[in-house]
């Protein structure tokens, strides 16, 4: 084997209670589905000869030199309920490495059981692997912080779910896999030594200018406030914003039952397990504040004066909704061609959203059509639109070249659920051409071309996907 990854393994040098050393479990007949050569080059991955070798490594059958595979410990609030122990139950961190763009983790997901597996087989089936590959790479192309997909491999081994399905492994790359729940598990165990070591590692890795837990908290809050506004601006619904699925780095992580909405409604939910809509599209700003409050609680033991810590942390958490609103206004202002929107523009933005919701307008296509002057066609009641449009035009008259900003802020292409489902169906039938086509199109979401016009269409009534599943 010649493939080389310049692993450094800083996480493996942290206190031993933070992880369990764990090798991936080999599979019978790995076959490469996709490999992200550009990302591999950025990471300094070199020396691989062919897809056979890549399949062996990224299925977990061969461990690259210098890797130190481990499963990470964490806990978390799942749908608001405390779960004192979670952890990588179906994932293995091969290691982390330093690049000129910072430190990155390389993790296999679906690579077999670990000490943290919860009533599961540690495996993933093909569907969630293709889904995460497409959605995470689409998010990246949309300019939204996210984990990346490096490889997808079929294992040649079926997995038993509601039916027997082909097994697969995805390799993802993250600035780190440190979660709110990683801090929570140590704070809950009153493991101050572990907590301090994790804190120092996370500061060094993500927020090197932070010197105190308060600075660190504020930096994570800023990153998450920015992230959630970006999600809202493309109609993304994470679906499982449990504290264990919330990354300290501010990257989108753990693509499970997440989805992009077609027609706009604030309370849109796809996840089959989110019965009360806790993680609905429009609830995401509130939930991220709640998650940051859990992070703050976990950081209190690191402060010399607990009362002072609670006062300072509470102020930081209370400032977060306004920060999110500010980011939301900037993101949606840009979609309307406004470079420096003010509070007064909220009525304009909300006026459009309200109309879209009333008339079930397609989120992506309505915003995109604004730059072409054809948004009126997205509404059945055009009178309401025409009146809104007049107000918008008056406001736009004060702007220089708003079209350019709008073109950069309103994508043509998002990974629509019905297309992702069709890709998965074809993949189950061993046809990966639709996967590769959709993947290639999503790499340039702001360019509409004639050959991708079918991918921009909302689902027909019979194509509509109403529920998405965790399903790994
Ligand atoms: P997630 O849905 O990714 O947030 O997972 C929540 C927890 O369930 C994590 O600790 C996972 O490792 C665990 N888990 C999910 N699926 C499986 C599986 N197939 N085998 C073992 N553990 C799993
Ligand atoms: Mg998770």
PDB file of N, CA, C and O in Angstrom, residues 24 27 39 52 74 132 134 139 142 155 195 211 227 239-240 261 282 289 304 328 346 358 365 433 445:
ATOM      1  N   UNK A  24     -11.366   0.117  12.634  1.00  0.00           N
ATOM      2  CA  UNK A  24     -12.551  -0.187  11.819  1.00  0.00           C
ATOM      3  C   UNK A  24     -12.651  -1.710  11.623  1.00  0.00           C
ATOM      4  O   UNK A  24     -11.637  -2.401  11.684  1.00  0.00           O
ATOM      5  N   UNK A  27     -14.496  -5.220   5.817  1.00  0.00           N
ATOM      6  CA  UNK A  27     -15.692  -5.657   5.084  1.00  0.00           C
ATOM      7  C   UNK A  27     -15.280  -6.592   3.947  1.00  0.00           C
ATOM      8  O   UNK A  27     -14.098  -6.664   3.586  1.00  0.00           O
ATOM      9  N   UNK A  39     -10.240  17.575  -2.574  1.00  0.00           N
ATOM     10  CA  UNK A  39     -10.115  17.645  -1.118  1.00  0.00           C
ATOM     11  C   UNK A  39      -8.893  16.842  -0.673  1.00  0.00           C
ATOM     12  O   UNK A  39      -8.136  17.284   0.203  1.00  0.00           O
ATOM     13  N   UNK A  52      -9.045   0.649  -6.402  1.00  0.00           N
ATOM     14  CA  UNK A  52      -9.015  -0.562  -5.554  1.00  0.00           C
ATOM     15  C   UNK A  52      -8.361  -0.233  -4.206  1.00  0.00           C
ATOM     16  O   UNK A  52      -8.874  -0.568  -3.135  1.00  0.00           O
ATOM     17  N   UNK A  74     -18.790  11.231  23.729  1.00  0.00           N
ATOM     18  CA  UNK A  74     -19.555  12.453  23.984  1.00  0.00           C
ATOM     19  C   UNK A  74     -20.877  12.070  24.636  1.00  0.00           C
ATOM     20  O   UNK A  74     -21.185  10.879  24.774  1.00  0.00           O
ATOM     21  N   UNK A 132     -25.403  12.054   2.604  1.00  0.00           N
ATOM     22  CA  UNK A 132     -24.431  12.923   3.265  1.00  0.00           C
ATOM     23  C   UNK A 132     -23.396  13.428   2.260  1.00  0.00           C
ATOM     24  O   UNK A 132     -23.000  14.591   2.307  1.00  0.00           O
ATOM     25  N   UNK A 134     -23.749  14.001  -0.964  1.00  0.00           N
ATOM     26  CA  UNK A 134     -24.354  15.050  -1.806  1.00  0.00           C
ATOM     27  C   UNK A 134     -24.635  16.317  -1.009  1.00  0.00           C
ATOM     28  O   UNK A 134     -24.321  17.430  -1.453  1.00  0.00           O
ATOM     29  N   UNK A 139     -23.549  21.910   0.392  1.00  0.00           N
ATOM     30  CA  UNK A 139     -23.429  22.995   1.377  1.00  0.00           C
ATOM     31  C   UNK A 139     -22.110  23.727   1.170  1.00  0.00           C
ATOM     32  O   UNK A 139     -22.059  24.959   1.201  1.00  0.00           O
ATOM     33  N   UNK A 142     -22.270  25.973  -1.664  1.00  0.00           N
ATOM     34  CA  UNK A 142     -23.122  27.134  -1.364  1.00  0.00           C
ATOM     35  C   UNK A 142     -22.418  28.126  -0.439  1.00  0.00           C
ATOM     36  O   UNK A 142     -22.971  29.169  -0.098  1.00  0.00           O
ATOM     37  N   UNK A 155     -19.655  -1.590   0.769  1.00  0.00           N
ATOM     38  CA  UNK A 155     -18.910  -2.609   1.524  1.00  0.00           C
ATOM     39  C   UNK A 155     -19.026  -4.005   0.911  1.00  0.00           C
ATOM     40  O   UNK A 155     -18.253  -4.892   1.246  1.00  0.00           O
ATOM     41  N   UNK A 195     -11.890  18.147  31.070  1.00  0.00           N
ATOM     42  CA  UNK A 195     -12.579  19.321  30.530  1.00  0.00           C
ATOM     43  C   UNK A 195     -11.571  20.408  30.145  1.00  0.00           C
ATOM     44  O   UNK A 195     -11.652  21.006  29.071  1.00  0.00           O
ATOM     45  N   UNK A 211      -8.810  33.637  25.119  1.00  0.00           N
ATOM     46  CA  UNK A 211      -7.946  33.282  26.248  1.00  0.00           C
ATOM     47  C   UNK A 211      -8.741  32.735  27.429  1.00  0.00           C
ATOM     48  O   UNK A 211      -8.185  32.029  28.252  1.00  0.00           O
ATOM     49  N   UNK A 227     -23.814  30.477  11.279  1.00  0.00           N
ATOM     50  CA  UNK A 227     -24.190  29.237  10.577  1.00  0.00           C
ATOM     51  C   UNK A 227     -25.705  29.110  10.429  1.00  0.00           C
ATOM     52  O   UNK A 227     -26.206  28.816   9.339  1.00  0.00           O
ATOM     53  N   UNK A 239     -32.611  19.072  11.115  1.00  0.00           N
ATOM     54  CA  UNK A 239     -33.446  17.921  11.463  1.00  0.00           C
ATOM     55  C   UNK A 239     -33.162  17.294  12.813  1.00  0.00           C
ATOM     56  O   UNK A 239     -34.084  16.769  13.436  1.00  0.00           O
ATOM     57  N   UNK A 240     -31.891  17.268  13.262  1.00  0.00           N
ATOM     58  CA  UNK A 240     -31.577  16.686  14.585  1.00  0.00           C
ATOM     59  C   UNK A 240     -30.557  17.551  15.291  1.00  0.00           C
ATOM     60  O   UNK A 240     -29.407  17.168  15.492  1.00  0.00           O
ATOM     61  N   UNK A 261     -35.919  22.622   1.982  1.00  0.00           N
ATOM     62  CA  UNK A 261     -37.347  22.660   1.680  1.00  0.00           C
ATOM     63  C   UNK A 261     -37.595  23.136   0.254  1.00  0.00           C
ATOM     64  O   UNK A 261     -36.806  23.879  -0.314  1.00  0.00           O
ATOM     65  N   UNK A 282     -38.122  27.012  11.129  1.00  0.00           N
ATOM     66  CA  UNK A 282     -38.183  28.308  11.820  1.00  0.00           C
ATOM     67  C   UNK A 282     -37.829  28.235  13.301  1.00  0.00           C
ATOM     68  O   UNK A 282     -37.719  29.275  13.954  1.00  0.00           O
ATOM     69  N   UNK A 289     -29.667  28.687  20.276  1.00  0.00           N
ATOM     70  CA  UNK A 289     -29.433  29.435  21.526  1.00  0.00           C
ATOM     71  C   UNK A 289     -29.494  28.465  22.709  1.00  0.00           C
ATOM     72  O   UNK A 289     -28.633  28.483  23.601  1.00  0.00           O
ATOM     73  N   UNK A 304     -12.940  30.453  37.658  1.00  0.00           N
ATOM     74  CA  UNK A 304     -12.564  30.541  39.072  1.00  0.00           C
ATOM     75  C   UNK A 304     -13.744  30.923  39.967  1.00  0.00           C
ATOM     76  O   UNK A 304     -13.822  30.481  41.115  1.00  0.00           O
ATOM     77  N   UNK A 328     -29.304  37.008  10.043  1.00  0.00           N
ATOM     78  CA  UNK A 328     -30.469  36.672   9.200  1.00  0.00           C
ATOM     79  C   UNK A 328     -30.789  37.834   8.250  1.00  0.00           C
ATOM     80  O   UNK A 328     -31.002  37.651   7.063  1.00  0.00           O
ATOM     81  N   UNK A 346     -36.621  44.643   7.662  1.00  0.00           N
ATOM     82  CA  UNK A 346     -37.234  43.381   8.103  1.00  0.00           C
ATOM     83  C   UNK A 346     -38.650  43.236   7.549  1.00  0.00           C
ATOM     84  O   UNK A 346     -39.067  42.134   7.185  1.00  0.00           O
ATOM     85  N   UNK A 358     -47.983  31.879   2.482  1.00  0.00           N
ATOM     86  CA  UNK A 358     -49.428  31.858   2.187  1.00  0.00           C
ATOM     87  C   UNK A 358     -49.712  31.117   0.890  1.00  0.00           C
ATOM     88  O   UNK A 358     -50.718  30.436   0.755  1.00  0.00           O
ATOM     89  N   UNK A 365     -36.608  28.817  -6.010  1.00  0.00           N
ATOM     90  CA  UNK A 365     -36.946  29.388  -7.318  1.00  0.00           C
ATOM     91  C   UNK A 365     -37.527  30.791  -7.216  1.00  0.00           C
ATOM     92  O   UNK A 365     -37.330  31.618  -8.116  1.00  0.00           O
ATOM     93  N   UNK A 433     -24.830   6.611 -12.015  1.00  0.00           N
ATOM     94  CA  UNK A 433     -24.779   7.759 -12.937  1.00  0.00           C
ATOM     95  C   UNK A 433     -25.603   8.942 -12.415  1.00  0.00           C
ATOM     96  O   UNK A 433     -25.118  10.079 -12.427  1.00  0.00           O
ATOM     97  N   UNK A 445     -23.699  25.746  -7.844  1.00  0.00           N
ATOM     98  CA  UNK A 445     -25.127  26.000  -7.606  1.00  0.00           C
ATOM     99  C   UNK A 445     -25.628  27.354  -8.082  1.00  0.00           C
ATOM    100  O   UNK A 445     -26.829  27.554  -8.199  1.00  0.00           O
TER     101      UNK A 445
END
